[in-house]
mmCIF file of C-alpha atoms in Angstrom:
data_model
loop_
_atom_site.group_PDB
_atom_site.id
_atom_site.type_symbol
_atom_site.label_atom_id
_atom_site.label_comp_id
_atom_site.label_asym_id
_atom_site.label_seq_id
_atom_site.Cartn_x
_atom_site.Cartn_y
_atom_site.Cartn_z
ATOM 1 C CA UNK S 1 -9.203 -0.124 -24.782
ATOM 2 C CA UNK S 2 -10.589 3.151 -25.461
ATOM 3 C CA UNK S 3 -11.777 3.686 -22.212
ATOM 4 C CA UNK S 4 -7.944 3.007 -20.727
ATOM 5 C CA UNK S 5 -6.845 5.289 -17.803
ATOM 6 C CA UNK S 6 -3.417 4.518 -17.018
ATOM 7 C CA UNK S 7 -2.394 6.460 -13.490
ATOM 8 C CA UNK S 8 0.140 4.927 -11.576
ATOM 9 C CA UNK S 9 3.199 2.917 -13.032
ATOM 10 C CA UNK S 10 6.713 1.535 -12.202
ATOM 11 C CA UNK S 11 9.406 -0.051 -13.754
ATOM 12 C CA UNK S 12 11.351 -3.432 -12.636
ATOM 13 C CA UNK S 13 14.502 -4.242 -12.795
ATOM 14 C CA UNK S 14 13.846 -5.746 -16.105
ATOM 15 C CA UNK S 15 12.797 -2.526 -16.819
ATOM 16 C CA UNK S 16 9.188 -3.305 -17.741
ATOM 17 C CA UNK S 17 6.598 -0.818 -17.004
ATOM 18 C CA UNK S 18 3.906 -2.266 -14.798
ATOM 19 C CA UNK S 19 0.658 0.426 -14.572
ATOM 20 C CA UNK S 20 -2.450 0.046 -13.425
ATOM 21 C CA UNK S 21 -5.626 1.519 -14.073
ATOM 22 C CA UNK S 22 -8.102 4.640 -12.624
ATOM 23 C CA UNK S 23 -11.328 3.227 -14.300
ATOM 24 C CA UNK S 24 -11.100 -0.787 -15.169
ATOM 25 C CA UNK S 25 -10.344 -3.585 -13.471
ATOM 26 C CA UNK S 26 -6.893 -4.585 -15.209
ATOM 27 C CA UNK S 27 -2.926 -4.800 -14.031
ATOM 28 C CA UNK S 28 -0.492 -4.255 -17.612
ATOM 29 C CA UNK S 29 2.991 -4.433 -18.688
ATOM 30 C CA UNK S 30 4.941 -2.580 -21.404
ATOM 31 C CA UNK S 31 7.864 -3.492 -22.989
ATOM 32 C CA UNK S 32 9.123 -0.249 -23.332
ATOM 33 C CA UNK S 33 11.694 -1.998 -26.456
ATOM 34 C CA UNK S 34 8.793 -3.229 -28.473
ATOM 35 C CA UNK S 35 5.401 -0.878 -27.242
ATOM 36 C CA UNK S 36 3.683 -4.422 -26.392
ATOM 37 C CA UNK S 37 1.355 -4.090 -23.415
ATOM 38 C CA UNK S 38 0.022 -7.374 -21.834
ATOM 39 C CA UNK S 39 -3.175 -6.761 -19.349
ATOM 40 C CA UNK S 40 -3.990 -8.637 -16.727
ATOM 41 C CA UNK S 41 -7.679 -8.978 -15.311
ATOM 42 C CA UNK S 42 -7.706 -7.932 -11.301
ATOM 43 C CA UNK S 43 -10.114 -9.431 -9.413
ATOM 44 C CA UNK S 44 -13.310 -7.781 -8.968
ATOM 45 C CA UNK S 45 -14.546 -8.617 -5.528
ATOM 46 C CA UNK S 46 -16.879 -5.781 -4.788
ATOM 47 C CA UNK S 47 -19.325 -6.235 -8.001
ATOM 48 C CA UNK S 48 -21.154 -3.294 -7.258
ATOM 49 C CA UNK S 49 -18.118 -0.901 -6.602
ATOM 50 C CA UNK S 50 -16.883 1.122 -9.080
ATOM 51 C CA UNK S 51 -13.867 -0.301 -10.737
ATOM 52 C CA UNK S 52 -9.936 0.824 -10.995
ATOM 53 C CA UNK S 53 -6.605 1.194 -8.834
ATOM 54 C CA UNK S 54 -4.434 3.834 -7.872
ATOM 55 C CA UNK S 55 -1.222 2.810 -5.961
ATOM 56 C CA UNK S 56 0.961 0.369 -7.822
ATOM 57 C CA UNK S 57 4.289 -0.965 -5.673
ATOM 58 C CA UNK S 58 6.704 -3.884 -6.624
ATOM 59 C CA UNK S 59 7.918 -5.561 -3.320
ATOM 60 C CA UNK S 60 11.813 -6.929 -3.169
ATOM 61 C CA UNK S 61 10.743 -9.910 -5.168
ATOM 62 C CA UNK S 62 9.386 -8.213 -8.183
ATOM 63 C CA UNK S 63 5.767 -8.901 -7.281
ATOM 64 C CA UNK S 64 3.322 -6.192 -8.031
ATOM 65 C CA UNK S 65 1.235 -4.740 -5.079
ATOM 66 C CA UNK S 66 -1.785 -2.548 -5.962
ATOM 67 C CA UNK S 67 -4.915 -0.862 -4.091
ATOM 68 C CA UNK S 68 -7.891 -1.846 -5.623
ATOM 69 C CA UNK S 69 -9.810 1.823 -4.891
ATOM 70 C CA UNK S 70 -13.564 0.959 -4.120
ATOM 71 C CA UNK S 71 -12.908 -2.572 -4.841
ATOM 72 C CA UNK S 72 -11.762 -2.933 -1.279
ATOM 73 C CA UNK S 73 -9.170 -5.066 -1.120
ATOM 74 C CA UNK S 74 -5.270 -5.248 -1.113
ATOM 75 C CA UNK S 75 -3.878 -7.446 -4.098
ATOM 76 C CA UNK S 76 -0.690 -8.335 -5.317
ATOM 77 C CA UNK S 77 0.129 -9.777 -8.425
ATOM 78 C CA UNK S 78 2.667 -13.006 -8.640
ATOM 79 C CA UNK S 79 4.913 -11.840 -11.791
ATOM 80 C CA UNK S 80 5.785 -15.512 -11.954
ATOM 81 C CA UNK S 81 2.949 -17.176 -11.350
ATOM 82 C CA UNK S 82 1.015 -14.981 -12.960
ATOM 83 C CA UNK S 83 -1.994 -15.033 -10.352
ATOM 84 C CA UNK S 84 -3.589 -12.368 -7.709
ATOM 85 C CA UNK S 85 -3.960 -12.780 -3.960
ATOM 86 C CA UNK S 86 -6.850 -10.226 -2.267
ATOM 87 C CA UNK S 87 -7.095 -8.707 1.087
ATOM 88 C CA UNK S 88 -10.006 -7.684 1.703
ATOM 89 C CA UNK S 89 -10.348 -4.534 4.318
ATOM 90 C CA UNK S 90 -12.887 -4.815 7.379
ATOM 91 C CA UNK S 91 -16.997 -4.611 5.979
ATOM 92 C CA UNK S 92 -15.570 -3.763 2.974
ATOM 93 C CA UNK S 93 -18.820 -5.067 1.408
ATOM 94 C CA UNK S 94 -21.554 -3.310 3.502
ATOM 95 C CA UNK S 95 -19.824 -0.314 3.191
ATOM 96 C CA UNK S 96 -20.374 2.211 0.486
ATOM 97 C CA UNK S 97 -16.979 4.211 1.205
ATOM 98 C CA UNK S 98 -14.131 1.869 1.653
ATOM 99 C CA UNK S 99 -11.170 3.034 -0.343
ATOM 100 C CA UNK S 100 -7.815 1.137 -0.986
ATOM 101 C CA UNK S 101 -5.670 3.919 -2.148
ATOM 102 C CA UNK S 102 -1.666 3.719 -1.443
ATOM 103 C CA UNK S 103 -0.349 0.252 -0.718
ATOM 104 C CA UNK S 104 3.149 0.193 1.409
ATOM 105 C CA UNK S 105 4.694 -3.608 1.057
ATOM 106 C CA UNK S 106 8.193 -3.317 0.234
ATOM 107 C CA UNK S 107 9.376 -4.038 3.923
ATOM 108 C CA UNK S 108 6.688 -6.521 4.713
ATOM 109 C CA UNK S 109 10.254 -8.928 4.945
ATOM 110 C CA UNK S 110 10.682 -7.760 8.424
ATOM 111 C CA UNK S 111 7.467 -8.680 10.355
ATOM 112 C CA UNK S 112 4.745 -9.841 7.477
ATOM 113 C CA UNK S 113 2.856 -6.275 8.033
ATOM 114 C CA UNK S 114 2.037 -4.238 4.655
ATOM 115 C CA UNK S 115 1.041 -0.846 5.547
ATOM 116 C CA UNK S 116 -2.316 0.620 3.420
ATOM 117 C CA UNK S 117 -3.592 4.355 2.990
ATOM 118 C CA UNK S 118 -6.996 5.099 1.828
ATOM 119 C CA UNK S 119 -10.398 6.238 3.851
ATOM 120 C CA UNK S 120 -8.315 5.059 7.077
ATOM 121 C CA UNK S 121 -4.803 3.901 6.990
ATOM 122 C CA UNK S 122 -4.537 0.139 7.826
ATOM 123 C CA UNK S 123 -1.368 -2.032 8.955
ATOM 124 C CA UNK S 124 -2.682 -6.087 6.987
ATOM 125 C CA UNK S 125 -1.303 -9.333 8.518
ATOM 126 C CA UNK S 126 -0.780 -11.111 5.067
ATOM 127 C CA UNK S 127 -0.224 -14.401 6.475
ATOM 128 C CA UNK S 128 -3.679 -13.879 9.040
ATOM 129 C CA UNK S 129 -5.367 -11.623 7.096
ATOM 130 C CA UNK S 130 -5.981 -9.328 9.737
ATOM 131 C CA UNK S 131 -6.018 -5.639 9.079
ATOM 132 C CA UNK S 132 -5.565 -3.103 12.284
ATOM 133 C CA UNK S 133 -6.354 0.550 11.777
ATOM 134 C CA UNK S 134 -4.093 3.150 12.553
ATOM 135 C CA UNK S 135 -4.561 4.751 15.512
ATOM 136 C CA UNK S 136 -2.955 8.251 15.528
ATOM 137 C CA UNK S 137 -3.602 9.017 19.174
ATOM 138 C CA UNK S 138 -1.051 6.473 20.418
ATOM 139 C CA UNK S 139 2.006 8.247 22.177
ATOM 140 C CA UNK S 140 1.165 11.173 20.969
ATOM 141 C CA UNK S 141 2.332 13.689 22.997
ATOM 142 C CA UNK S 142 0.172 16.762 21.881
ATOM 143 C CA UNK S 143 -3.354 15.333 21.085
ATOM 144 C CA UNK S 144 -4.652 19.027 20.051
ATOM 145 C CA UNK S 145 -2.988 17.569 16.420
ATOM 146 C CA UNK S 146 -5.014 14.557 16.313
ATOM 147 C CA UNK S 147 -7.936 16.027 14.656
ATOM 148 C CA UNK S 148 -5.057 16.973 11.375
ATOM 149 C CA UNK S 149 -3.439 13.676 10.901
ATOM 150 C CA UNK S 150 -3.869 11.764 8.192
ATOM 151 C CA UNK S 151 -2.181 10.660 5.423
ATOM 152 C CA UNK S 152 -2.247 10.573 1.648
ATOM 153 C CA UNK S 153 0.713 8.075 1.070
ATOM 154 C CA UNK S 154 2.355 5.965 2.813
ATOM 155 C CA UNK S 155 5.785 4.858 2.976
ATOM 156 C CA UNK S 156 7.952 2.423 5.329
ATOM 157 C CA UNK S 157 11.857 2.384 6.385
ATOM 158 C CA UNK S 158 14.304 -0.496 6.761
ATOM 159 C CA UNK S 159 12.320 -1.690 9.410
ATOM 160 C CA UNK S 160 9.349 -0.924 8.354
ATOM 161 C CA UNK S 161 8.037 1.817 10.199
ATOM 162 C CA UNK S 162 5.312 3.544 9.049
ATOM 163 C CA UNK S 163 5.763 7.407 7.665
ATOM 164 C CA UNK S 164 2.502 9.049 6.344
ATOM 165 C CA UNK S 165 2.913 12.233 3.966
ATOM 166 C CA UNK S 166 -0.178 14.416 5.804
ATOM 167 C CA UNK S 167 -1.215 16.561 2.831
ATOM 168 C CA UNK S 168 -4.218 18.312 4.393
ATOM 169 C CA UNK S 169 -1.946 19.851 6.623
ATOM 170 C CA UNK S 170 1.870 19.730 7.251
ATOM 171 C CA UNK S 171 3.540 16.422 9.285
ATOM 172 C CA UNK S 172 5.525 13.526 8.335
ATOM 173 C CA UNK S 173 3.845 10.985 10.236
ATOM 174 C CA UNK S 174 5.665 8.254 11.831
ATOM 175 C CA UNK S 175 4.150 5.367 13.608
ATOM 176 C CA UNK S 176 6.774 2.728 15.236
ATOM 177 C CA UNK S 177 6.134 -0.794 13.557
ATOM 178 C CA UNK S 178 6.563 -2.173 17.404
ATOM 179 C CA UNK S 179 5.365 0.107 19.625
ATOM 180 C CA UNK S 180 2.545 2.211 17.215
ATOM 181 C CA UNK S 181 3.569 5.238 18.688
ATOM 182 C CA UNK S 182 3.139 8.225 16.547
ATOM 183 C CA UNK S 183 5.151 10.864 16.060
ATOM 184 C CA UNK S 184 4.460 14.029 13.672
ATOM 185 C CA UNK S 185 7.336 16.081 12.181
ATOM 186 C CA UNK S 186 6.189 19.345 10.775
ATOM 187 C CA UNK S 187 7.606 20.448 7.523
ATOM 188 C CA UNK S 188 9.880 23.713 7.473
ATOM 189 C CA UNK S 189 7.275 25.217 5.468
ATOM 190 C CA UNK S 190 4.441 25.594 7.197
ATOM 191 C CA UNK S 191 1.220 23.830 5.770
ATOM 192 C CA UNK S 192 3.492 22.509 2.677
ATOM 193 C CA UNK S 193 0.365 19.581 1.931
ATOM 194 C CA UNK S 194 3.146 16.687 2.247
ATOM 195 C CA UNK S 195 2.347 14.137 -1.061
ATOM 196 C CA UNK S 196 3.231 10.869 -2.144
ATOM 197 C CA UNK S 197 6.744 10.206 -0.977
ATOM 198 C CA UNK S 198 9.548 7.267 -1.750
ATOM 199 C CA UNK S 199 11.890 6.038 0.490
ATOM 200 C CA UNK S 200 15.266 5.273 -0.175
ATOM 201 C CA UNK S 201 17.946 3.199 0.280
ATOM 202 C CA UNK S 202 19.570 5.178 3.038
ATOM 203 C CA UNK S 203 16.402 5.421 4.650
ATOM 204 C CA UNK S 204 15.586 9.070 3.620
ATOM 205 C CA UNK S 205 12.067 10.229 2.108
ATOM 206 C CA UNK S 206 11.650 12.072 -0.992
ATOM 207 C CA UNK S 207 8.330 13.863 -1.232
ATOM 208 C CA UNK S 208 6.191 16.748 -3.140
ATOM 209 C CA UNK S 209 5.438 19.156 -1.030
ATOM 210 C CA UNK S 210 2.108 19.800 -2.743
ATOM 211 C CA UNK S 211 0.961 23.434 -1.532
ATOM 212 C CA UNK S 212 4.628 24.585 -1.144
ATOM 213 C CA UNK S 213 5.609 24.278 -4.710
ATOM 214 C CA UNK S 214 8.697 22.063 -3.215
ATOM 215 C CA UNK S 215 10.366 19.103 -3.143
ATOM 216 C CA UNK S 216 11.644 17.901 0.337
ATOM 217 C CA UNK S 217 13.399 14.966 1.918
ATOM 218 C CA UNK S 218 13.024 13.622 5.371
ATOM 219 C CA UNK S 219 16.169 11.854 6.953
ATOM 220 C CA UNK S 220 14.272 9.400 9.523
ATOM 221 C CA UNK S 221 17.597 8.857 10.802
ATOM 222 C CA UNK S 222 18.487 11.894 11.642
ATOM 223 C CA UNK S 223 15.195 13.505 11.713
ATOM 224 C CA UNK S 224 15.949 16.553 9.420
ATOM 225 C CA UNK S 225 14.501 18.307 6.585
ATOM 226 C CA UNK S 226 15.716 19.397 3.638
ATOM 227 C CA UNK S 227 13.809 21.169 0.677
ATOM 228 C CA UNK S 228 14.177 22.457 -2.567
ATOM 229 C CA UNK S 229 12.132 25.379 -5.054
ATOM 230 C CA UNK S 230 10.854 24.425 -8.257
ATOM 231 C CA UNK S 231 12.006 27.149 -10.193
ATOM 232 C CA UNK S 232 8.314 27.776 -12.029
ATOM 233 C CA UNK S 233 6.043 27.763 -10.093
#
């Protein structure tokens, strides 16, 4: 496909490289031993939208979890099956702006909730299909920082509780999966533009910090910082 725009990818434990697309409407796999690449057609259910993903996130079951941009929807891909399952987000179809960007389902084990970024940040009900939007003035206790929180990516922790990297401005955002409370932790760089961060195993969250020319971690259990330089900037 001339027209290919591969963005996002991630490898299984297989170690196939699943990537999605920025312009077309497709999920593919490489064999990384042979250079094969098998695409897979994702559903178009906005016709009018323009097409492509972003986010692309394989759950504890190897199943591929995407958002579907201006599509609207949440999808995940059955590696077994082979077949796609859409969420679509509230009036997602009279809406010229709706945007599925980062997709968060990895801990979706503990209470059925996948967590989604994009022109709001959503928490889905897969088995109702009910999608809430975040609501960043819950239990927060200084509301003059509501009008700076948002979040471009999203990750969850063992228990899946919500952490938003806030790159327009400078917070880890954390909203409790039972109580929604939010709670901002400012970076020890100020204004650092917090990016796209993983969690791992030990709970921890590894992140650019986009305007700081750093990389950082975030211990949610302990609630500490730590960062690190690149050397060029």
């Amino acid at each position: 496909r001339p027209e290919a725009l591969p963005h996002d990818a991630v490898a299984d434990a297989g170690g196939m490289i699943w990537y999605g697309d920025f312009g077309s409407q497709v999920l593919g796999v490489l064999d990384p031993r042979t250079g094969k690449a098998t695409e897979y057609p994702l559903p178009i259910t906005k016709p009018n939208a323009p097409f492509g993903s972003l986010d692309v996130v394989l759950d504890k079951q190897g199943n591929v979890w995407m958002g579907t941009m201006y599509q609207g929807s949440l999808a995940k891909f059955d590696t077994k099956a082979k077949q796609f399952q859409t969420w679509g987000s509230p009036r997602f179809l009279e809406r010229d702006d709706a945007r599925i960007a980062m997709v968060m389902p990895i801990n979706n084990d503990q209470d059925g909730q996948v967590w989604i970024g994009g022109d709001d940040e959503y928490q889905v009900d897969t088995k109702t299909g009910e999608w809430k939007t975040v609501d960043y003035s819950v239990g927060l206790k200084d509301k003059k920082l509501l009008k700076e929180l948002s979040s471009y990516g999203v990750a969850s922790d063992s228990k899946n509780n919500f952490y938003g990297m806030n790159l327009n401005s400078t917070y880890i955002i954390k909203i409790d999966a039972r109580t929604k409370n939010v709670t901002p932790y400012p970076t020890p760089t100020p204004n650092a533009g917090p990016r796209r961060g993983h969690m791992d195993a030990q709970d921890r969250l590894w992140f650019a910090e986009f305007r700081a020319n750093k990389v950082a971690m975030f211990d949610t259990r302990t609630e500490t910082f730590q960062e690190w330089a690149v050397p060029t900037p």
